[in-house]
């Protein structure tokens, strides 16, 4: 069992991070090599672990011990259960339902589930949020089989929990200064970008400018640690050993900036992180 305090209520936090299991695993690997990725987490007012991310994280005692060690050094890591998201919204359950629906809108099975089990002709007739969100996780529409320890995997549960939480702060806490999701899972990135676009279409939000959500993928972590002189080029070459999809910006010869999204091999990645005009987005 992870021994980390639970988040109780909003206390004016302006610099916020959300941690996914995939990011914790990568940071643990870096820590085992003698590096210190935890320094990236030290500027936040709160670092959230959503409930379902905790479920996944607890499949490994090594990840549990690592997170507990980080918390013991003063990093403000807090668990927040999905059922407690309502408290962050000060009881605005219809708004919260819109956020949940936007977060799952890329997956037809979820839209069908919400339509059959949650939605009402009059939104004010919907059941209490804490009841239907609990039932949704209990009856998760996407099965992922079983873990080696026998836990039932619920496909995309962590990514959707992260997306809902990110969108709550993005749309409801407009004075948030930074809102960063640490994840290597491209589904989390896709779900959140899609949720934002869906919410922008809502009539009641058309005049709202949401707080931008940024990301720390594994490559973004490597990029930042290299820029902060925590890693050498040789370190990066040793750690990153496969080609993978990267989204980044790059300044062109005419001083315009291009958004690029493609597979980047290790040699190309080394060149990218040494280019002062490049920023890794995901």
mmCIF file of N, CA, C and O in Angstrom, residues 184-228:
data_model
loop_
_atom_site.group_PDB
_atom_site.id
_atom_site.type_symbol
_atom_site.label_atom_id
_atom_site.label_comp_id
_atom_site.label_asym_id
_atom_site.label_seq_id
_atom_site.Cartn_x
_atom_site.Cartn_y
_atom_site.Cartn_z
ATOM 1 N N UNK A 184 4.425 8.943 -20.569
ATOM 2 C CA UNK A 184 4.953 8.491 -21.845
ATOM 3 C C UNK A 184 3.840 7.924 -22.721
ATOM 4 O O UNK A 184 4.079 7.570 -23.869
ATOM 5 N N UNK A 185 2.651 7.863 -22.193
ATOM 6 C CA UNK A 185 1.541 7.241 -22.909
ATOM 7 C C UNK A 185 0.904 8.240 -23.875
ATOM 8 O O UNK A 185 0.317 9.239 -23.450
ATOM 9 N N UNK A 186 0.999 7.966 -25.169
ATOM 10 C CA UNK A 186 0.452 8.889 -26.168
ATOM 11 C C UNK A 186 -1.069 8.983 -26.076
ATOM 12 O O UNK A 186 -1.653 9.997 -26.480
ATOM 13 N N UNK A 187 -1.735 7.939 -25.536
ATOM 14 C CA UNK A 187 -3.185 8.011 -25.364
ATOM 15 C C UNK A 187 -3.566 9.146 -24.414
ATOM 16 O O UNK A 187 -4.577 9.834 -24.620
ATOM 17 N N UNK A 188 -2.782 9.340 -23.362
ATOM 18 C CA UNK A 188 -3.071 10.425 -22.420
ATOM 19 C C UNK A 188 -2.998 11.770 -23.130
ATOM 20 O O UNK A 188 -3.852 12.647 -22.927
ATOM 21 N N UNK A 189 -1.991 11.940 -23.958
ATOM 22 C CA UNK A 189 -1.837 13.173 -24.734
ATOM 23 C C UNK A 189 -3.010 13.362 -25.679
ATOM 24 O O UNK A 189 -3.614 14.441 -25.745
ATOM 25 N N UNK A 190 -3.383 12.306 -26.397
ATOM 26 C CA UNK A 190 -4.477 12.384 -27.376
ATOM 27 C C UNK A 190 -5.821 12.637 -26.690
ATOM 28 O O UNK A 190 -6.627 13.439 -27.170
ATOM 29 N N UNK A 191 -6.082 11.942 -25.569
ATOM 30 C CA UNK A 191 -7.339 12.134 -24.849
ATOM 31 C C UNK A 191 -7.482 13.586 -24.384
ATOM 32 O O UNK A 191 -8.554 14.187 -24.509
ATOM 33 N N UNK A 192 -6.392 14.126 -23.833
ATOM 34 C CA UNK A 192 -6.481 15.488 -23.295
ATOM 35 C C UNK A 192 -6.654 16.518 -24.406
ATOM 36 O O UNK A 192 -7.467 17.437 -24.280
ATOM 37 N N UNK A 193 -5.915 16.388 -25.493
ATOM 38 C CA UNK A 193 -6.047 17.343 -26.591
ATOM 39 C C UNK A 193 -7.462 17.289 -27.168
ATOM 40 O O UNK A 193 -8.058 18.320 -27.476
ATOM 41 N N UNK A 194 -7.996 16.085 -27.294
ATOM 42 C CA UNK A 194 -9.346 15.940 -27.816
ATOM 43 C C UNK A 194 -10.380 16.507 -26.834
ATOM 44 O O UNK A 194 -11.342 17.172 -27.244
ATOM 45 N N UNK A 195 -10.186 16.247 -25.535
ATOM 46 C CA UNK A 195 -11.119 16.772 -24.534
ATOM 47 C C UNK A 195 -11.166 18.289 -24.571
ATOM 48 O O UNK A 195 -12.244 18.902 -24.495
ATOM 49 N N UNK A 196 -10.018 18.905 -24.703
ATOM 50 C CA UNK A 196 -9.969 20.369 -24.764
ATOM 51 C C UNK A 196 -10.768 20.891 -25.955
ATOM 52 O O UNK A 196 -11.531 21.859 -25.825
ATOM 53 N N UNK A 197 -10.602 20.245 -27.103
ATOM 54 C CA UNK A 197 -11.338 20.677 -28.296
ATOM 55 C C UNK A 197 -12.847 20.489 -28.118
ATOM 56 O O UNK A 197 -13.642 21.326 -28.555
ATOM 57 N N UNK A 198 -13.249 19.396 -27.481
ATOM 58 C CA UNK A 198 -14.667 19.163 -27.249
ATOM 59 C C UNK A 198 -15.266 20.214 -26.321
ATOM 60 O O UNK A 198 -16.374 20.716 -26.542
ATOM 61 N N UNK A 199 -14.526 20.571 -25.283
ATOM 62 C CA UNK A 199 -15.033 21.548 -24.315
ATOM 63 C C UNK A 199 -15.091 22.954 -24.914
ATOM 64 O O UNK A 199 -15.969 23.755 -24.548
ATOM 65 N N UNK A 200 -14.202 23.245 -25.824
ATOM 66 C CA UNK A 200 -14.229 24.564 -26.475
ATOM 67 C C UNK A 200 -15.519 24.777 -27.274
ATOM 68 O O UNK A 200 -15.901 25.917 -27.548
ATOM 69 N N UNK A 201 -16.195 23.685 -27.630
ATOM 70 C CA UNK A 201 -17.432 23.773 -28.406
ATOM 71 C C UNK A 201 -18.660 24.037 -27.539
ATOM 72 O O UNK A 201 -19.740 24.311 -28.067
ATOM 73 N N UNK A 202 -18.500 23.942 -26.224
ATOM 74 C CA UNK A 202 -19.633 24.149 -25.320
ATOM 75 C C UNK A 202 -19.997 25.632 -25.275
ATOM 76 O O UNK A 202 -19.116 26.495 -25.101
ATOM 77 N N UNK A 203 -21.274 25.929 -25.406
ATOM 78 C CA UNK A 203 -21.723 27.325 -25.415
ATOM 79 C C UNK A 203 -21.326 28.059 -24.142
ATOM 80 O O UNK A 203 -20.955 29.237 -24.175
ATOM 81 N N UNK A 204 -21.404 27.364 -23.002
ATOM 82 C CA UNK A 204 -21.114 28.028 -21.733
ATOM 83 C C UNK A 204 -19.619 28.252 -21.504
ATOM 84 O O UNK A 204 -19.231 28.935 -20.558
ATOM 85 N N UNK A 205 -18.781 27.717 -22.393
ATOM 86 C CA UNK A 205 -17.333 27.879 -22.241
ATOM 87 C C UNK A 205 -16.707 28.679 -23.379
ATOM 88 O O UNK A 205 -15.487 28.841 -23.418
ATOM 89 N N UNK A 206 -17.538 29.178 -24.299
ATOM 90 C CA UNK A 206 -16.998 29.808 -25.504
ATOM 91 C C UNK A 206 -16.168 31.056 -25.213
ATOM 92 O O UNK A 206 -15.307 31.431 -26.009
ATOM 93 N N UNK A 207 -16.414 31.696 -24.078
ATOM 94 C CA UNK A 207 -15.654 32.894 -23.719
ATOM 95 C C UNK A 207 -14.541 32.608 -22.712
ATOM 96 O O UNK A 207 -13.910 33.543 -22.205
ATOM 97 N N UNK A 208 -14.325 31.330 -22.418
ATOM 98 C CA UNK A 208 -13.290 30.939 -21.455
ATOM 99 C C UNK A 208 -12.013 30.542 -22.188
ATOM 100 O O UNK A 208 -12.058 29.802 -23.164
ATOM 101 N N UNK A 209 -10.895 31.042 -21.713
ATOM 102 C CA UNK A 209 -9.592 30.640 -22.257
ATOM 103 C C UNK A 209 -8.955 29.687 -21.250
ATOM 104 O O UNK A 209 -8.545 30.104 -20.160
ATOM 105 N N UNK A 210 -8.901 28.386 -21.568
ATOM 106 C CA UNK A 210 -8.385 27.425 -20.595
ATOM 107 C C UNK A 210 -6.880 27.557 -20.398
ATOM 108 O O UNK A 210 -6.165 28.058 -21.273
ATOM 109 N N UNK A 211 -6.425 27.110 -19.253
ATOM 110 C CA UNK A 211 -4.988 27.042 -18.988
ATOM 111 C C UNK A 211 -4.389 25.937 -19.863
ATOM 112 O O UNK A 211 -4.932 24.828 -19.924
ATOM 113 N N UNK A 212 -3.318 26.230 -20.536
ATOM 114 C CA UNK A 212 -2.687 25.243 -21.411
ATOM 115 C C UNK A 212 -2.088 24.101 -20.598
ATOM 116 O O UNK A 212 -1.460 24.321 -19.556
ATOM 117 N N UNK A 213 -2.285 22.893 -21.088
ATOM 118 C CA UNK A 213 -1.704 21.706 -20.466
ATOM 119 C C UNK A 213 -0.434 21.347 -21.219
ATOM 120 O O UNK A 213 -0.436 21.229 -22.452
ATOM 121 N N UNK A 214 0.674 21.199 -20.500
ATOM 122 C CA UNK A 214 1.940 20.805 -21.108
ATOM 123 C C UNK A 214 2.323 19.408 -20.635
ATOM 124 O O UNK A 214 1.719 18.853 -19.715
ATOM 125 N N UNK A 215 3.368 18.852 -21.271
ATOM 126 C CA UNK A 215 3.708 17.446 -21.048
ATOM 127 C C UNK A 215 5.193 17.247 -20.812
ATOM 128 O O UNK A 215 6.023 17.986 -21.331
ATOM 129 N N UNK A 216 5.468 16.242 -20.012
ATOM 130 C CA UNK A 216 6.823 15.713 -19.857
ATOM 131 C C UNK A 216 6.785 14.237 -20.240
ATOM 132 O O UNK A 216 6.480 13.374 -19.411
ATOM 133 N N UNK A 217 7.060 13.937 -21.494
ATOM 134 C CA UNK A 217 7.247 12.555 -21.912
ATOM 135 C C UNK A 217 8.655 12.122 -21.508
ATOM 136 O O UNK A 217 9.460 12.931 -21.006
ATOM 137 N N UNK A 218 8.997 10.872 -21.739
ATOM 138 C CA UNK A 218 10.352 10.404 -21.430
ATOM 139 C C UNK A 218 11.395 11.228 -22.176
ATOM 140 O O UNK A 218 12.431 11.606 -21.620
ATOM 141 N N UNK A 219 11.124 11.503 -23.450
ATOM 142 C CA UNK A 219 12.083 12.287 -24.235
ATOM 143 C C UNK A 219 12.162 13.724 -23.733
ATOM 144 O O UNK A 219 13.231 14.335 -23.759
ATOM 145 N N UNK A 220 11.048 14.276 -23.270
ATOM 146 C CA UNK A 220 11.068 15.621 -22.713
ATOM 147 C C UNK A 220 11.873 15.657 -21.413
ATOM 148 O O UNK A 220 12.588 16.631 -21.137
ATOM 149 N N UNK A 221 11.773 14.601 -20.621
ATOM 150 C CA UNK A 221 12.578 14.504 -19.392
ATOM 151 C C UNK A 221 14.062 14.468 -19.738
ATOM 152 O O UNK A 221 14.875 15.188 -19.145
ATOM 153 N N UNK A 222 14.439 13.641 -20.714
ATOM 154 C CA UNK A 222 15.838 13.569 -21.135
ATOM 155 C C UNK A 222 16.324 14.914 -21.657
ATOM 156 O O UNK A 222 17.432 15.365 -21.331
ATOM 157 N N UNK A 223 15.493 15.542 -22.480
ATOM 158 C CA UNK A 223 15.826 16.857 -23.041
ATOM 159 C C UNK A 223 16.097 17.863 -21.935
ATOM 160 O O UNK A 223 17.117 18.575 -21.945
ATOM 161 N N UNK A 224 15.195 17.953 -20.943
ATOM 162 C CA UNK A 224 15.342 18.943 -19.890
ATOM 163 C C UNK A 224 16.535 18.642 -18.997
ATOM 164 O O UNK A 224 17.256 19.567 -18.582
ATOM 165 N N UNK A 225 16.738 17.365 -18.695
ATOM 166 C CA UNK A 225 17.887 17.019 -17.842
ATOM 167 C C UNK A 225 19.202 17.288 -18.555
ATOM 168 O O UNK A 225 20.182 17.700 -17.924
ATOM 169 N N UNK A 226 19.240 17.105 -19.868
ATOM 170 C CA UNK A 226 20.449 17.464 -20.634
ATOM 171 C C UNK A 226 20.647 18.970 -20.606
ATOM 172 O O UNK A 226 21.759 19.461 -20.363
ATOM 173 N N UNK A 227 19.568 19.730 -20.829
ATOM 174 C CA UNK A 227 19.671 21.195 -20.830
ATOM 175 C C UNK A 227 20.074 21.726 -19.453
ATOM 176 O O UNK A 227 20.702 22.782 -19.353
ATOM 177 N N UNK A 228 19.686 21.011 -18.407
ATOM 178 C CA UNK A 228 20.043 21.411 -17.046
ATOM 179 C C UNK A 228 21.400 20.862 -16.607
ATOM 180 O O UNK A 228 21.760 20.961 -15.432
#
